[in-house]
Amino acid sequence: MYAQMIKSEGGKSRAEMSPQEAAFQDRIDAGETIEPQDWMPEGYRKTLIRQIGQHAHSEIVGQLPEGNWITRAPTLERKAILLAKVQDEAGHGLYLYCAAETLGISRDDMTEQLLSGRMKYSSIFNYPTLSWADIGAVGWLVDGAAIMNQVPLQRTSYGPYSRAMIRICKEESFHQRQGFDIMMKMAKGTEAQRRMAQDALDRFWYPSLMMFGPSDAESVHSAQNMAWRIKINGNDELRQKFVDQTVPQAEYLGLTVPDEKLAWNEEKGGYDFSEPDWEEFFAVLKGQGPESAERMKARRDAWEEGQWVRDAMSAHAAKKAARREAAE
């Protein structure tokens, strides 16, 4: 079996597994769902914490590029739609934090890891939204890439994560349609609006391709994650699927994908396309993105300004516990 053959960073071959680890892998291979009360290898737990935590942080930080356009949306209807979308992203973050907490880590710990740089979020949110068309590009491209990544996660091996993804994916599909609708209105509008839409596509195309992560050959976690069914599809497979789906949409809009090498390959039944600049990707991950400092400052300010709320909740919980103890 493929999972038995894999050996990657933190991974073990079948011969190296303890009986308990082998039994766990058998459950994974059989397609069973792992629940919080079940035994799991420490590497599996840590991998889930890293992936779910980073996913949760991405949903929360992802509110920032769009949030500053709520007051500047061109119509009241657009304002209401964008507000609903930003609220959805906050909810997604909460679902995911709750899923991660079932693995024995607190939301406070995950936030502290984010602020210290030990936990990341999606690099795409370190790019600015300069125009209203950018909000369309974020919905169409960024949420489109997110859906491509996240739909398979409804079948991931960890129960709380897979169940959270069912609702998240439904809402993300609304976000993608909202973004495409904005781009369609812009592309079919005035010449200035069409140029704005093209500019947004030009700037968000390659960062969107980066959302799938580096090539499988360069990704140190992909093999083990797929063996554990934490991840269902490879990075390259999902990136190809995204390109194949999105290029016809761009053609329908009358926009041009900014890739001179883009061409249909009849033999593979998909498009050939240029790789993103992976040096840029890793630089952005290290905090060198155009908006990296601003995004982290916003999260740090929110954390510090919310301390009084956490203190009040802790005091209230302690008071209730004391009353309960006195009553007993």
mmCIF file of C-alpha atoms in Angstrom, residues 55-254:
data_model
loop_
_atom_site.group_PDB
_atom_site.id
_atom_site.type_symbol
_atom_site.label_atom_id
_atom_site.label_comp_id
_atom_site.label_asym_id
_atom_site.label_seq_id
_atom_site.Cartn_x
_atom_site.Cartn_y
_atom_site.Cartn_z
ATOM 1 C CA HIS A 55 -6.020 27.817 8.547
ATOM 2 C CA ALA A 56 -7.826 29.558 11.428
ATOM 3 C CA HIS A 57 -5.314 32.423 11.477
ATOM 4 C CA SER A 58 -5.717 32.817 7.707
ATOM 5 C CA GLU A 59 -9.484 33.219 8.054
ATOM 6 C CA ILE A 60 -9.053 35.916 10.721
ATOM 7 C CA VAL A 61 -6.220 37.802 8.998
ATOM 8 C CA GLY A 62 -8.129 37.414 5.721
ATOM 9 C CA GLN A 63 -10.743 39.845 7.023
ATOM 10 C CA LEU A 64 -8.213 42.694 6.983
ATOM 11 C CA PRO A 65 -7.679 43.223 3.204
ATOM 12 C CA GLU A 66 -11.449 43.357 2.671
ATOM 13 C CA GLY A 67 -12.543 45.011 5.892
ATOM 14 C CA ASN A 68 -11.086 48.368 4.916
ATOM 15 C CA TRP A 69 -13.352 48.396 1.829
ATOM 16 C CA ILE A 70 -16.647 47.977 3.699
ATOM 17 C CA THR A 71 -17.109 51.740 4.100
ATOM 18 C CA ARG A 72 -15.915 52.375 0.524
ATOM 19 C CA ALA A 73 -18.036 49.823 -1.330
ATOM 20 C CA PRO A 74 -19.719 51.517 -4.326
ATOM 21 C CA THR A 75 -23.350 50.750 -3.347
ATOM 22 C CA LEU A 76 -25.308 49.914 -0.212
ATOM 23 C CA GLU A 77 -25.957 46.421 -1.589
ATOM 24 C CA ARG A 78 -22.241 45.817 -2.167
ATOM 25 C CA LYS A 79 -21.521 47.104 1.325
ATOM 26 C CA ALA A 80 -24.009 44.665 2.877
ATOM 27 C CA ILE A 81 -22.646 41.731 0.845
ATOM 28 C CA LEU A 82 -19.043 42.500 1.784
ATOM 29 C CA LEU A 83 -19.974 42.931 5.431
ATOM 30 C CA ALA A 84 -21.672 39.519 5.395
ATOM 31 C CA LYS A 85 -18.597 37.983 3.792
ATOM 32 C CA VAL A 86 -16.228 39.431 6.391
ATOM 33 C CA GLN A 87 -18.520 38.139 9.143
ATOM 34 C CA ASP A 88 -18.398 34.697 7.523
ATOM 35 C CA GLU A 89 -14.591 34.730 7.652
ATOM 36 C CA ALA A 90 -14.689 35.515 11.370
ATOM 37 C CA GLY A 91 -17.022 32.570 11.859
ATOM 38 C CA HIS A 92 -14.724 30.274 9.893
ATOM 39 C CA GLY A 93 -11.846 31.226 12.155
ATOM 40 C CA LEU A 94 -13.932 30.392 15.230
ATOM 41 C CA TYR A 95 -14.995 26.983 13.839
ATOM 42 C CA LEU A 96 -11.368 26.140 13.164
ATOM 43 C CA TYR A 97 -10.044 27.360 16.506
ATOM 44 C CA CYS A 98 -12.654 25.126 18.158
ATOM 45 C CA ALA A 99 -11.540 22.169 16.030
ATOM 46 C CA ALA A 100 -7.908 22.763 17.007
ATOM 47 C CA GLU A 101 -8.820 23.005 20.691
ATOM 48 C CA THR A 102 -10.037 19.389 20.581
ATOM 49 C CA LEU A 103 -6.371 18.472 20.067
ATOM 50 C CA GLY A 104 -5.329 19.962 23.396
ATOM 51 C CA ILE A 105 -4.145 23.442 22.446
ATOM 52 C CA SER A 106 -5.878 26.629 23.549
ATOM 53 C CA ARG A 107 -6.895 29.514 21.319
ATOM 54 C CA ASP A 108 -4.637 31.773 23.386
ATOM 55 C CA ASP A 109 -1.655 29.494 22.717
ATOM 56 C CA MET A 110 -2.335 29.538 18.975
ATOM 57 C CA THR A 111 -2.590 33.329 18.968
ATOM 58 C CA GLU A 112 0.638 33.666 20.912
ATOM 59 C CA GLN A 113 2.353 31.373 18.399
ATOM 60 C CA LEU A 114 1.068 33.562 15.559
ATOM 61 C CA LEU A 115 2.298 36.762 17.180
ATOM 62 C CA SER A 116 5.705 35.229 17.939
ATOM 63 C CA GLY A 117 6.104 34.010 14.345
ATOM 64 C CA ARG A 118 5.992 30.302 15.232
ATOM 65 C CA MET A 119 2.681 29.837 13.409
ATOM 66 C CA LYS A 120 1.899 31.305 9.978
ATOM 67 C CA TYR A 121 -1.103 32.295 7.899
ATOM 68 C CA SER A 122 -1.673 32.268 4.137
ATOM 69 C CA SER A 123 0.835 34.458 2.288
ATOM 70 C CA ILE A 124 -1.910 35.878 0.037
ATOM 71 C CA PHE A 125 -3.162 38.151 2.807
ATOM 72 C CA ASN A 126 0.128 40.051 2.877
ATOM 73 C CA TYR A 127 -0.772 41.733 -0.418
ATOM 74 C CA PRO A 128 -2.729 45.019 -0.517
ATOM 75 C CA THR A 129 -6.219 45.599 -1.910
ATOM 76 C CA LEU A 130 -5.696 48.825 -3.838
ATOM 77 C CA SER A 131 -9.015 49.145 -5.658
ATOM 78 C CA TRP A 132 -12.589 47.866 -5.572
ATOM 79 C CA ALA A 133 -11.656 45.438 -8.356
ATOM 80 C CA ASP A 134 -9.180 43.866 -5.934
ATOM 81 C CA ILE A 135 -12.132 42.849 -3.749
ATOM 82 C CA GLY A 136 -13.528 41.069 -6.800
ATOM 83 C CA ALA A 137 -10.169 39.397 -7.469
ATOM 84 C CA VAL A 138 -9.926 38.264 -3.848
ATOM 85 C CA GLY A 139 -13.348 36.622 -4.071
ATOM 86 C CA TRP A 140 -12.852 35.138 -7.518
ATOM 87 C CA LEU A 141 -9.206 34.043 -7.320
ATOM 88 C CA VAL A 142 -8.284 33.817 -3.636
ATOM 89 C CA ASP A 143 -11.524 32.250 -2.455
ATOM 90 C CA GLY A 144 -11.571 30.145 -5.621
ATOM 91 C CA ALA A 145 -8.153 28.758 -4.730
ATOM 92 C CA ALA A 146 -9.285 28.293 -1.131
ATOM 93 C CA ILE A 147 -12.288 26.239 -2.274
ATOM 94 C CA MET A 148 -10.009 24.091 -4.437
ATOM 95 C CA ASN A 149 -7.869 23.413 -1.370
ATOM 96 C CA GLN A 150 -10.695 23.005 1.100
ATOM 97 C CA VAL A 151 -13.344 20.880 -0.610
ATOM 98 C CA PRO A 152 -11.150 17.742 -0.299
ATOM 99 C CA LEU A 153 -10.691 18.537 3.413
ATOM 100 C CA GLN A 154 -14.319 17.575 3.957
ATOM 101 C CA ARG A 155 -12.921 14.041 3.664
ATOM 102 C CA THR A 156 -9.877 14.586 5.858
ATOM 103 C CA SER A 157 -9.237 11.920 8.488
ATOM 104 C CA TYR A 158 -9.797 14.087 11.589
ATOM 105 C CA GLY A 159 -13.510 14.343 12.364
ATOM 106 C CA PRO A 160 -13.792 17.848 13.893
ATOM 107 C CA TYR A 161 -11.786 19.335 11.004
ATOM 108 C CA SER A 162 -13.728 17.562 8.270
ATOM 109 C CA ARG A 163 -17.086 18.564 9.786
ATOM 110 C CA ALA A 164 -16.032 22.209 10.142
ATOM 111 C CA MET A 165 -15.082 22.245 6.462
ATOM 112 C CA ILE A 166 -18.592 21.289 5.308
ATOM 113 C CA ARG A 167 -20.113 24.621 6.345
ATOM 114 C CA ILE A 168 -16.988 26.606 5.500
ATOM 115 C CA CYS A 169 -16.945 25.310 1.918
ATOM 116 C CA LYS A 170 -20.603 26.178 1.402
ATOM 117 C CA GLU A 171 -19.967 29.749 2.493
ATOM 118 C CA GLU A 172 -16.729 30.030 0.510
ATOM 119 C CA SER A 173 -18.626 29.131 -2.650
ATOM 120 C CA PHE A 174 -20.801 32.195 -2.026
ATOM 121 C CA HIS A 175 -17.667 34.292 -1.589
ATOM 122 C CA GLN A 176 -16.250 33.072 -4.888
ATOM 123 C CA ARG A 177 -19.461 33.892 -6.751
ATOM 124 C CA GLN A 178 -19.585 37.319 -5.125
ATOM 125 C CA GLY A 179 -16.048 38.055 -6.328
ATOM 126 C CA PHE A 180 -16.725 36.815 -9.856
ATOM 127 C CA ASP A 181 -19.841 38.985 -10.013
ATOM 128 C CA ILE A 182 -17.780 42.063 -9.117
ATOM 129 C CA MET A 183 -15.205 41.203 -11.780
ATOM 130 C CA MET A 184 -17.939 40.649 -14.365
ATOM 131 C CA LYS A 185 -19.494 44.039 -13.644
ATOM 132 C CA MET A 186 -16.085 45.714 -13.863
ATOM 133 C CA ALA A 187 -15.000 43.859 -17.003
ATOM 134 C CA LYS A 188 -18.252 44.732 -18.789
ATOM 135 C CA GLY A 189 -18.271 48.326 -17.540
ATOM 136 C CA THR A 190 -16.368 51.389 -18.670
ATOM 137 C CA GLU A 191 -12.884 51.184 -20.145
ATOM 138 C CA ALA A 192 -11.461 52.496 -16.856
ATOM 139 C CA GLN A 193 -13.316 49.780 -14.922
ATOM 140 C CA ARG A 194 -12.091 47.103 -17.326
ATOM 141 C CA ARG A 195 -8.497 48.273 -16.886
ATOM 142 C CA MET A 196 -8.999 48.148 -13.117
ATOM 143 C CA ALA A 197 -10.246 44.554 -13.365
ATOM 144 C CA GLN A 198 -7.287 43.548 -15.541
ATOM 145 C CA ASP A 199 -4.866 45.198 -13.125
ATOM 146 C CA ALA A 200 -6.378 43.269 -10.220
ATOM 147 C CA LEU A 201 -6.015 39.990 -12.136
ATOM 148 C CA ASP A 202 -2.416 40.860 -13.011
ATOM 149 C CA ARG A 203 -1.479 41.413 -9.368
ATOM 150 C CA PHE A 204 -3.393 38.537 -7.760
ATOM 151 C CA TRP A 205 -2.798 35.752 -10.299
ATOM 152 C CA TYR A 206 0.585 34.500 -9.117
ATOM 153 C CA PRO A 207 -0.038 35.034 -5.368
ATOM 154 C CA SER A 208 -3.175 32.911 -5.860
ATOM 155 C CA LEU A 209 -1.108 30.123 -7.445
ATOM 156 C CA MET A 210 1.208 30.295 -4.441
ATOM 157 C CA MET A 211 -1.707 29.462 -2.136
ATOM 158 C CA PHE A 212 -1.335 25.774 -3.012
ATOM 159 C CA GLY A 213 2.168 25.729 -1.595
ATOM 160 C CA PRO A 214 5.432 24.708 -3.250
ATOM 161 C CA SER A 215 5.730 21.748 -5.576
ATOM 162 C CA ASP A 216 5.122 18.373 -3.936
ATOM 163 C CA ALA A 217 8.770 17.511 -4.517
ATOM 164 C CA GLU A 218 9.786 20.524 -2.412
ATOM 165 C CA SER A 219 7.105 20.245 0.295
ATOM 166 C CA VAL A 220 8.511 18.440 3.344
ATOM 167 C CA HIS A 221 5.088 17.699 4.848
ATOM 168 C CA SER A 222 2.996 16.632 1.851
ATOM 169 C CA ALA A 223 3.892 12.920 1.743
ATOM 170 C CA GLN A 224 3.239 12.225 5.413
ATOM 171 C CA ASN A 225 0.103 14.384 5.437
ATOM 172 C CA MET A 226 -1.320 12.378 2.551
ATOM 173 C CA ALA A 227 -0.382 9.094 4.248
ATOM 174 C CA TRP A 228 -2.357 10.207 7.297
ATOM 175 C CA ARG A 229 -5.176 11.516 5.041
ATOM 176 C CA ILE A 230 -4.827 14.927 6.646
ATOM 177 C CA LYS A 231 -4.354 16.068 3.071
ATOM 178 C CA ILE A 232 -6.157 14.399 0.168
ATOM 179 C CA ASN A 233 -4.550 15.886 -2.968
ATOM 180 C CA GLY A 234 -1.063 17.076 -3.837
ATOM 181 C CA ASN A 235 -0.148 20.738 -4.263
ATOM 182 C CA ASP A 236 0.671 20.397 -7.956
ATOM 183 C CA GLU A 237 -2.565 18.541 -8.716
ATOM 184 C CA LEU A 238 -4.697 21.232 -7.052
ATOM 185 C CA ARG A 239 -2.775 24.087 -8.691
ATOM 186 C CA GLN A 240 -3.290 22.508 -12.128
ATOM 187 C CA LYS A 241 -6.988 22.051 -11.437
ATOM 188 C CA PHE A 242 -7.304 25.689 -10.365
ATOM 189 C CA VAL A 243 -5.605 26.956 -13.532
ATOM 190 C CA ASP A 244 -7.745 24.719 -15.743
ATOM 191 C CA GLN A 245 -10.909 25.993 -14.081
ATOM 192 C CA THR A 246 -9.979 29.677 -13.884
ATOM 193 C CA VAL A 247 -8.513 30.386 -17.333
ATOM 194 C CA PRO A 248 -11.863 29.830 -19.148
ATOM 195 C CA GLN A 249 -13.505 32.124 -16.590
ATOM 196 C CA ALA A 250 -10.968 34.851 -17.379
ATOM 197 C CA GLU A 251 -11.647 34.379 -21.103
ATOM 198 C CA TYR A 252 -15.385 34.722 -20.462
ATOM 199 C CA LEU A 253 -14.713 37.997 -18.672
ATOM 200 C CA GLY A 254 -12.585 39.211 -21.575
#
